Amino acid sequence: MAAEIHSRMNTSRPVLLNKIEGHQDAVNAAVLIPKEDGVITVSEDRTIRVWLKRDSGQYWPSIFHTVSAPCSAISYNHDSKRIFMGQDNGAIVEFIMAEDFNKMTYVKTYPAHQNRVSAIIFSPETEWVISTGHDKYLSWMCTRSGCLQGRHCFGAWASCLQYDMETCHAFVGDYSGQITLLKLEQNSCSVISTLKGHEVPAPCIGILQLFDKVQSLCYLQLTRQLISCAADGGIVVWNMDVQREEAPQWQESDSCQNCKQPFFWNFKQMWDTKSLGLRQHHCRKCGKAICGKCSTKRTTYPAMGFEFLVRVCNDCFDTVKDEDRTSLATFHEGKHNIAHMNLDNTRGLMVTCGSDRVVKIWDMTPVIGCGMATGFSSR
């Protein structure tokens, strides 16, 4: 079921420590158990499993529990040993973990959503279980009474959730590309602001260029690094401790904003000048609408998130210096589809899981810095 990969190495890339196999379907979420060599997984095969590392170095399930519907999300609070598991039918089920991690006791079921639960966060300070779902709702429920405290509807189904427990602010991302900041109250909420597309305020990061859909994010406040995982298996560590530039809005024009030649839909200018229309492109650095002849150059521009070659106009290319092309990210291969990740920043450990039914445990200290691994000890 699980295999020991190899011991730690002094490298500049994530080190694969263990690989856990045995699920019958996609693993939708996994969390590391703090201060323990353990992992909790939930899967499309309707199972919630607790894996503990044995003396052999392999991970074996100490708990194998089957529920009524596919499991889609999880939140675990180590201090209280409470597990909140979201399901495809919209319900959230609460369990209490035994101290020895060999038994899980059912507590209650919360009717949180009418469709698949996409994300869960438990707030012990307010005793709320906060969740998002494919029914386009954010909901928060009281764990004492099991009653719904409040709901907020979005224009598209909510895909990810972050929560600031000190200020009671919820950040909700949805499939329209919008991020909504809400202030949650006991029985109501208020929308503070909405971020749409690339219209983000400083010091936000604008666009970070990737090849496939980002599935999971984690921000390390101490080292100012952002870790992203994608469906293509890519693991990227972004250096956010630098001055970032916001990507420009693409400008609209009927003719090239450099040479003034008409684009192919500009029939009037084509007729007046007796010329053929040109194809429209955009400079990634300034956002101007330009033709192919005025954008023959390609460059990286990491300050704006472009770590790979992108189209720029010839004028902007001349302004990019060699030092401007220095990479601000490191790219690593997870070698499996990654649908979810969880980071234990006190030990520098990360767990990834995905539709390939594999769970991987990584030592991230070579790429996020040994200072993060304050509780990490070699075994």
XYZ file of C-alpha atoms in Angstrom:
379
model
C 0.000 0.000 0.000
C 2.821 2.396 0.811
C 6.461 2.487 -0.094
C 9.514 4.100 1.463
C 11.203 6.102 -1.289
C 14.573 7.226 0.013
C 16.212 9.178 2.800
C 16.641 12.928 2.830
C 19.110 14.448 0.461
C 20.751 17.846 0.402
C 19.195 19.053 -2.862
C 17.471 22.197 -4.102
C 14.258 20.404 -4.991
C 11.496 18.703 -3.007
C 12.472 15.262 -1.765
C 9.902 12.503 -2.117
C 9.818 10.690 1.220
C 6.873 8.340 0.883
C 4.176 7.284 -1.521
C 0.831 5.969 -0.277
C -1.338 3.836 -2.550
C -4.454 1.745 -2.065
C -7.415 4.019 -2.826
C -9.925 2.769 -5.361
C -10.685 6.213 -6.791
C -9.385 9.794 -6.850
C -8.056 11.161 -3.566
C -9.722 14.564 -3.210
C -7.959 15.871 -0.105
C -5.225 14.918 2.334
C -3.915 16.555 5.505
C -0.808 15.900 7.555
C -1.349 15.171 11.255
C 0.732 17.738 13.177
C 3.491 16.321 15.406
C 2.773 12.812 14.111
C 3.915 10.696 11.191
C 0.383 10.455 9.919
C -1.905 11.484 7.066
C -5.706 11.704 6.802
C -7.181 11.204 3.336
C -10.675 11.451 1.860
C -11.527 9.929 -1.478
C -14.079 9.614 -4.225
C -14.301 5.931 -3.214
C -16.340 7.078 -0.143
C -13.573 6.370 2.350
C -11.860 8.421 5.013
C -8.582 6.867 6.063
C -5.954 7.603 8.682
C -2.468 6.452 7.693
C 0.292 6.076 10.291
C 3.951 5.431 9.623
C 5.092 2.079 10.982
C 8.554 1.003 12.113
C 9.128 -0.432 8.653
C 8.957 3.099 7.231
C 5.703 2.383 5.400
C 2.325 4.039 5.968
C -0.563 1.709 6.780
C -4.191 2.633 7.526
C -5.061 2.630 11.209
C -8.610 3.747 10.340
C -10.597 2.772 7.251
C -14.106 4.242 7.401
C -16.687 4.149 4.608
C -19.443 6.768 4.360
C -22.591 7.130 2.267
C -21.283 9.442 -0.487
C -17.963 10.358 -2.149
C -15.726 12.472 0.085
C -14.692 15.816 -1.394
C -13.048 17.972 1.318
C -11.614 17.811 4.827
C -10.655 20.009 7.771
C -8.783 18.656 10.795
C -8.160 20.379 14.140
C -5.345 18.630 15.957
C -5.916 20.223 19.388
C -9.482 18.920 19.643
C -8.973 15.913 17.294
C -12.078 16.987 15.359
C -12.458 16.009 11.704
C -14.947 17.684 9.347
C -15.447 15.811 6.106
C -17.388 17.212 3.145
C -19.319 14.969 0.788
C -20.550 14.967 -2.784
C -24.163 15.196 -1.553
C -23.507 18.519 0.217
C -23.341 17.184 3.778
C -20.484 17.758 6.232
C -19.861 14.960 8.715
C -18.006 15.530 11.996
C -15.910 12.879 13.745
C -13.701 12.813 16.828
C -10.347 11.082 16.522
C -9.086 8.888 19.366
C -5.815 9.884 21.010
C -4.069 6.809 19.590
C -5.469 7.471 16.085
C -6.994 3.992 15.927
C -10.658 4.928 16.276
C -12.952 7.608 14.902
C -16.306 8.407 16.534
C -19.219 9.940 14.653
C -20.523 13.229 16.144
C -23.094 14.814 13.808
C -23.982 15.655 10.221
C -24.384 19.242 9.025
C -26.742 19.885 6.045
C -24.454 22.589 4.710
C -25.050 22.487 0.946
C -27.314 21.183 -1.801
C -24.376 20.018 -3.908
C -20.756 18.899 -3.619
C -18.701 20.493 -0.826
C -15.561 22.085 -2.293
C -13.754 23.421 0.805
C -14.060 23.369 4.606
C -12.464 25.368 7.421
C -13.193 24.831 11.115
C -12.877 27.885 13.369
C -12.500 26.768 17.007
C -12.671 30.381 18.227
C -16.215 30.883 16.944
C -17.196 27.197 16.857
C -18.120 27.548 13.192
C -17.621 25.104 10.373
C -17.307 27.267 7.251
C -17.674 25.715 3.819
C -18.134 26.364 0.122
C -19.942 24.196 -2.395
C -20.925 23.628 -5.985
C -24.359 25.041 -5.111
C -22.670 28.485 -5.303
C -23.005 29.087 -1.563
C -20.716 29.914 1.316
C -22.254 28.668 4.555
C -21.232 28.745 8.187
C -22.818 26.500 10.792
C -22.597 26.375 14.574
C -20.868 23.192 15.724
C -22.538 23.392 19.140
C -26.121 23.396 17.858
C -25.590 22.055 14.344
C -27.705 24.935 13.037
C -27.030 27.131 10.033
C -25.706 30.554 11.023
C -25.674 32.185 7.614
C -25.246 31.781 3.864
C -24.024 33.868 0.959
C -24.670 33.126 -2.712
C -22.168 33.700 -5.531
C -22.620 33.950 -9.271
C -20.533 30.811 -9.892
C -19.799 27.761 -7.796
C -17.240 28.407 -5.086
C -13.998 26.499 -5.529
C -11.667 27.523 -2.694
C -11.764 29.128 0.726
C -9.439 30.862 3.165
C -10.444 32.297 6.552
C -8.811 34.796 8.920
C -9.886 33.674 12.375
C -8.805 36.923 14.048
C -10.883 39.235 11.851
C -13.606 36.755 10.763
C -12.883 37.564 7.113
C -13.541 34.859 4.538
C -11.848 34.815 1.106
C -13.837 32.837 -1.455
C -12.671 32.043 -4.979
C -15.179 30.936 -7.586
C -15.101 29.527 -11.097
C -15.751 32.911 -12.696
C -12.227 33.919 -11.663
C -13.531 36.207 -8.935
C -12.364 36.407 -5.313
C -14.805 37.826 -2.768
C -13.818 39.104 0.672
C -16.617 38.845 3.246
C -16.947 39.738 6.904
C -18.840 36.955 8.690
C -21.100 37.840 11.614
C -23.140 35.631 13.899
C -26.159 35.515 11.589
C -25.183 37.664 8.620
C -22.293 38.736 6.440
C -21.190 41.776 4.480
C -19.192 41.948 1.266
C -16.016 43.953 1.853
C -14.515 43.850 -1.629
C -14.392 41.833 -4.822
C -11.334 41.035 -6.923
C -12.036 40.328 -10.581
C -9.547 38.950 -13.054
C -6.258 40.805 -12.793
C -7.711 43.881 -11.085
C -5.896 43.280 -7.817
C -4.477 45.936 -5.487
C -0.810 46.186 -4.544
C 0.989 44.353 -3.114
C -0.904 41.469 -4.716
C 0.909 39.507 -7.363
C -1.130 39.917 -10.533
C -0.556 36.977 -12.886
C 1.734 34.060 -12.146
C 2.285 32.156 -15.360
C 1.544 28.415 -15.314
C 0.799 25.763 -17.918
C -2.175 24.016 -16.312
C -5.037 24.673 -13.925
C -3.882 25.583 -10.418
C -5.470 23.150 -7.983
C -4.069 24.237 -4.626
C -2.204 27.154 -3.051
C -0.330 27.719 0.183
C 1.303 30.966 1.314
C 4.205 30.947 3.794
C 4.062 34.239 5.676
C 7.417 33.760 7.402
C 9.461 33.285 4.250
C 7.057 35.124 1.896
C 6.795 32.220 -0.494
C 3.776 30.993 -2.402
C 3.527 27.305 -3.289
C 1.204 26.278 -6.101
C 0.325 22.818 -7.381
C -1.316 22.100 -10.716
C -3.189 19.327 -12.470
C -0.154 18.625 -14.650
C 1.858 17.646 -11.550
C 3.834 20.879 -11.382
C 4.954 22.204 -8.003
C 6.058 25.842 -8.133
C 7.617 27.855 -5.310
C 7.258 31.596 -5.959
C 9.452 34.184 -4.243
C 7.053 36.890 -3.065
C 9.675 38.809 -1.064
C 10.322 41.047 -4.076
C 8.598 43.994 -5.687
C 6.015 42.559 -8.049
C 4.428 44.399 -10.956
C 0.767 44.059 -11.848
C 0.107 42.734 -15.340
C -1.465 45.384 -17.588
C -4.981 45.295 -18.956
C -4.963 44.453 -22.666
C -5.850 47.528 -24.689
C -8.335 47.570 -27.551
C -7.575 49.218 -30.874
C -8.623 48.945 -34.526
C -5.033 49.397 -35.664
C -1.544 48.606 -34.380
C -0.683 51.095 -31.666
C 2.894 51.149 -32.914
C 2.919 51.235 -36.734
C -0.767 52.278 -37.096
C -1.498 49.556 -39.681
C -5.146 48.340 -39.595
C -6.199 45.054 -38.075
C -8.160 42.704 -40.314
C -11.615 43.822 -39.069
C -10.884 47.521 -39.711
C -12.483 47.604 -43.178
C -12.609 51.403 -43.446
C -8.893 51.923 -42.913
C -8.070 48.931 -45.114
C -10.151 50.514 -47.913
C -8.745 54.004 -47.381
C -5.114 52.842 -47.337
C -5.566 50.016 -49.864
C -3.795 47.620 -47.480
C -4.478 44.186 -46.040
C -5.516 43.899 -42.412
C -3.128 42.427 -39.871
C -3.687 40.042 -36.992
C -3.914 41.602 -33.540
C -1.540 40.639 -30.700
C -0.859 42.114 -27.269
C 2.365 43.008 -25.497
C 2.438 41.257 -22.135
C 4.494 44.059 -20.566
C 2.595 47.197 -21.630
C -0.697 45.724 -22.845
C -0.742 47.572 -26.172
C -2.509 46.091 -29.189
C 0.211 45.429 -31.752
C 0.823 43.553 -34.983
C 3.237 40.672 -35.531
C 5.937 42.821 -37.146
C 5.988 45.113 -34.113
C 6.251 42.213 -31.657
C 8.950 39.931 -33.059
C 10.707 39.588 -29.687
C 10.059 37.186 -26.802
C 11.330 37.501 -23.253
C 10.762 36.377 -19.706
C 9.655 38.991 -17.182
C 9.441 37.351 -13.717
C 8.500 40.541 -11.851
C 5.154 40.340 -13.616
C 4.912 36.569 -13.178
C 6.113 35.589 -16.662
C 8.737 32.960 -15.960
C 8.624 31.664 -19.550
C 9.021 33.439 -22.881
C 6.083 35.674 -23.767
C 5.320 38.118 -26.585
C 6.347 41.728 -26.010
C 6.459 44.673 -28.370
C 9.866 45.619 -29.748
C 9.928 48.828 -27.689
C 9.301 47.007 -24.388
C 11.882 44.351 -25.268
C 14.564 47.026 -25.352
C 13.640 48.160 -21.812
C 14.035 44.689 -20.250
C 17.511 44.310 -18.762
C 19.340 41.040 -18.146
C 18.775 41.320 -14.396
C 15.029 41.720 -15.063
C 15.009 38.221 -16.524
C 16.293 36.572 -13.328
C 13.815 33.896 -12.292
C 11.747 34.492 -9.135
C 10.365 30.955 -8.924
C 11.556 27.372 -8.831
C 9.716 24.692 -10.799
C 9.498 21.079 -9.701
C 7.864 17.939 -11.013
C 5.430 16.144 -8.725
C 5.037 13.365 -11.316
C 1.339 12.878 -10.631
C -1.904 14.765 -11.051
C -2.242 17.051 -8.021
C -5.761 17.942 -6.925
C -4.932 19.043 -3.380
C -1.963 19.739 -1.140
C -1.404 20.389 2.546
C 1.721 21.853 4.133
C 3.008 21.416 7.682
C 5.316 24.427 7.749
C 6.698 23.631 11.205
C 8.321 20.490 9.808
C 8.665 21.479 6.172
C 6.500 18.554 5.071
C 3.934 18.631 2.278
C 1.384 16.053 1.161
C -0.090 15.977 -2.357
C -2.904 13.846 -3.752
C -4.911 13.585 -6.921
C -7.004 11.698 -9.433
C -4.247 9.126 -9.961
C -5.205 7.723 -6.497
C -1.684 8.325 -5.159
C -0.699 10.300 -2.061
C 2.857 11.624 -1.844
C 4.719 13.038 1.140
C 7.495 15.523 0.425
C 10.321 17.141 2.348
C 10.072 20.765 1.194
C 12.869 22.169 3.355
C 15.395 22.297 0.477
C 13.192 24.775 -1.382
C 11.349 26.691 1.339
C 14.318 27.112 3.660
C 15.434 25.177 6.707
C 14.235 27.994 8.964
C 10.687 26.784 8.468
C 11.455 23.316 9.746
C 11.652 24.220 13.420
C 9.962 21.025 14.529
C 11.513 18.754 11.971
C 13.726 15.848 12.996
C 15.345 13.177 10.870
C 14.250 9.608 11.346
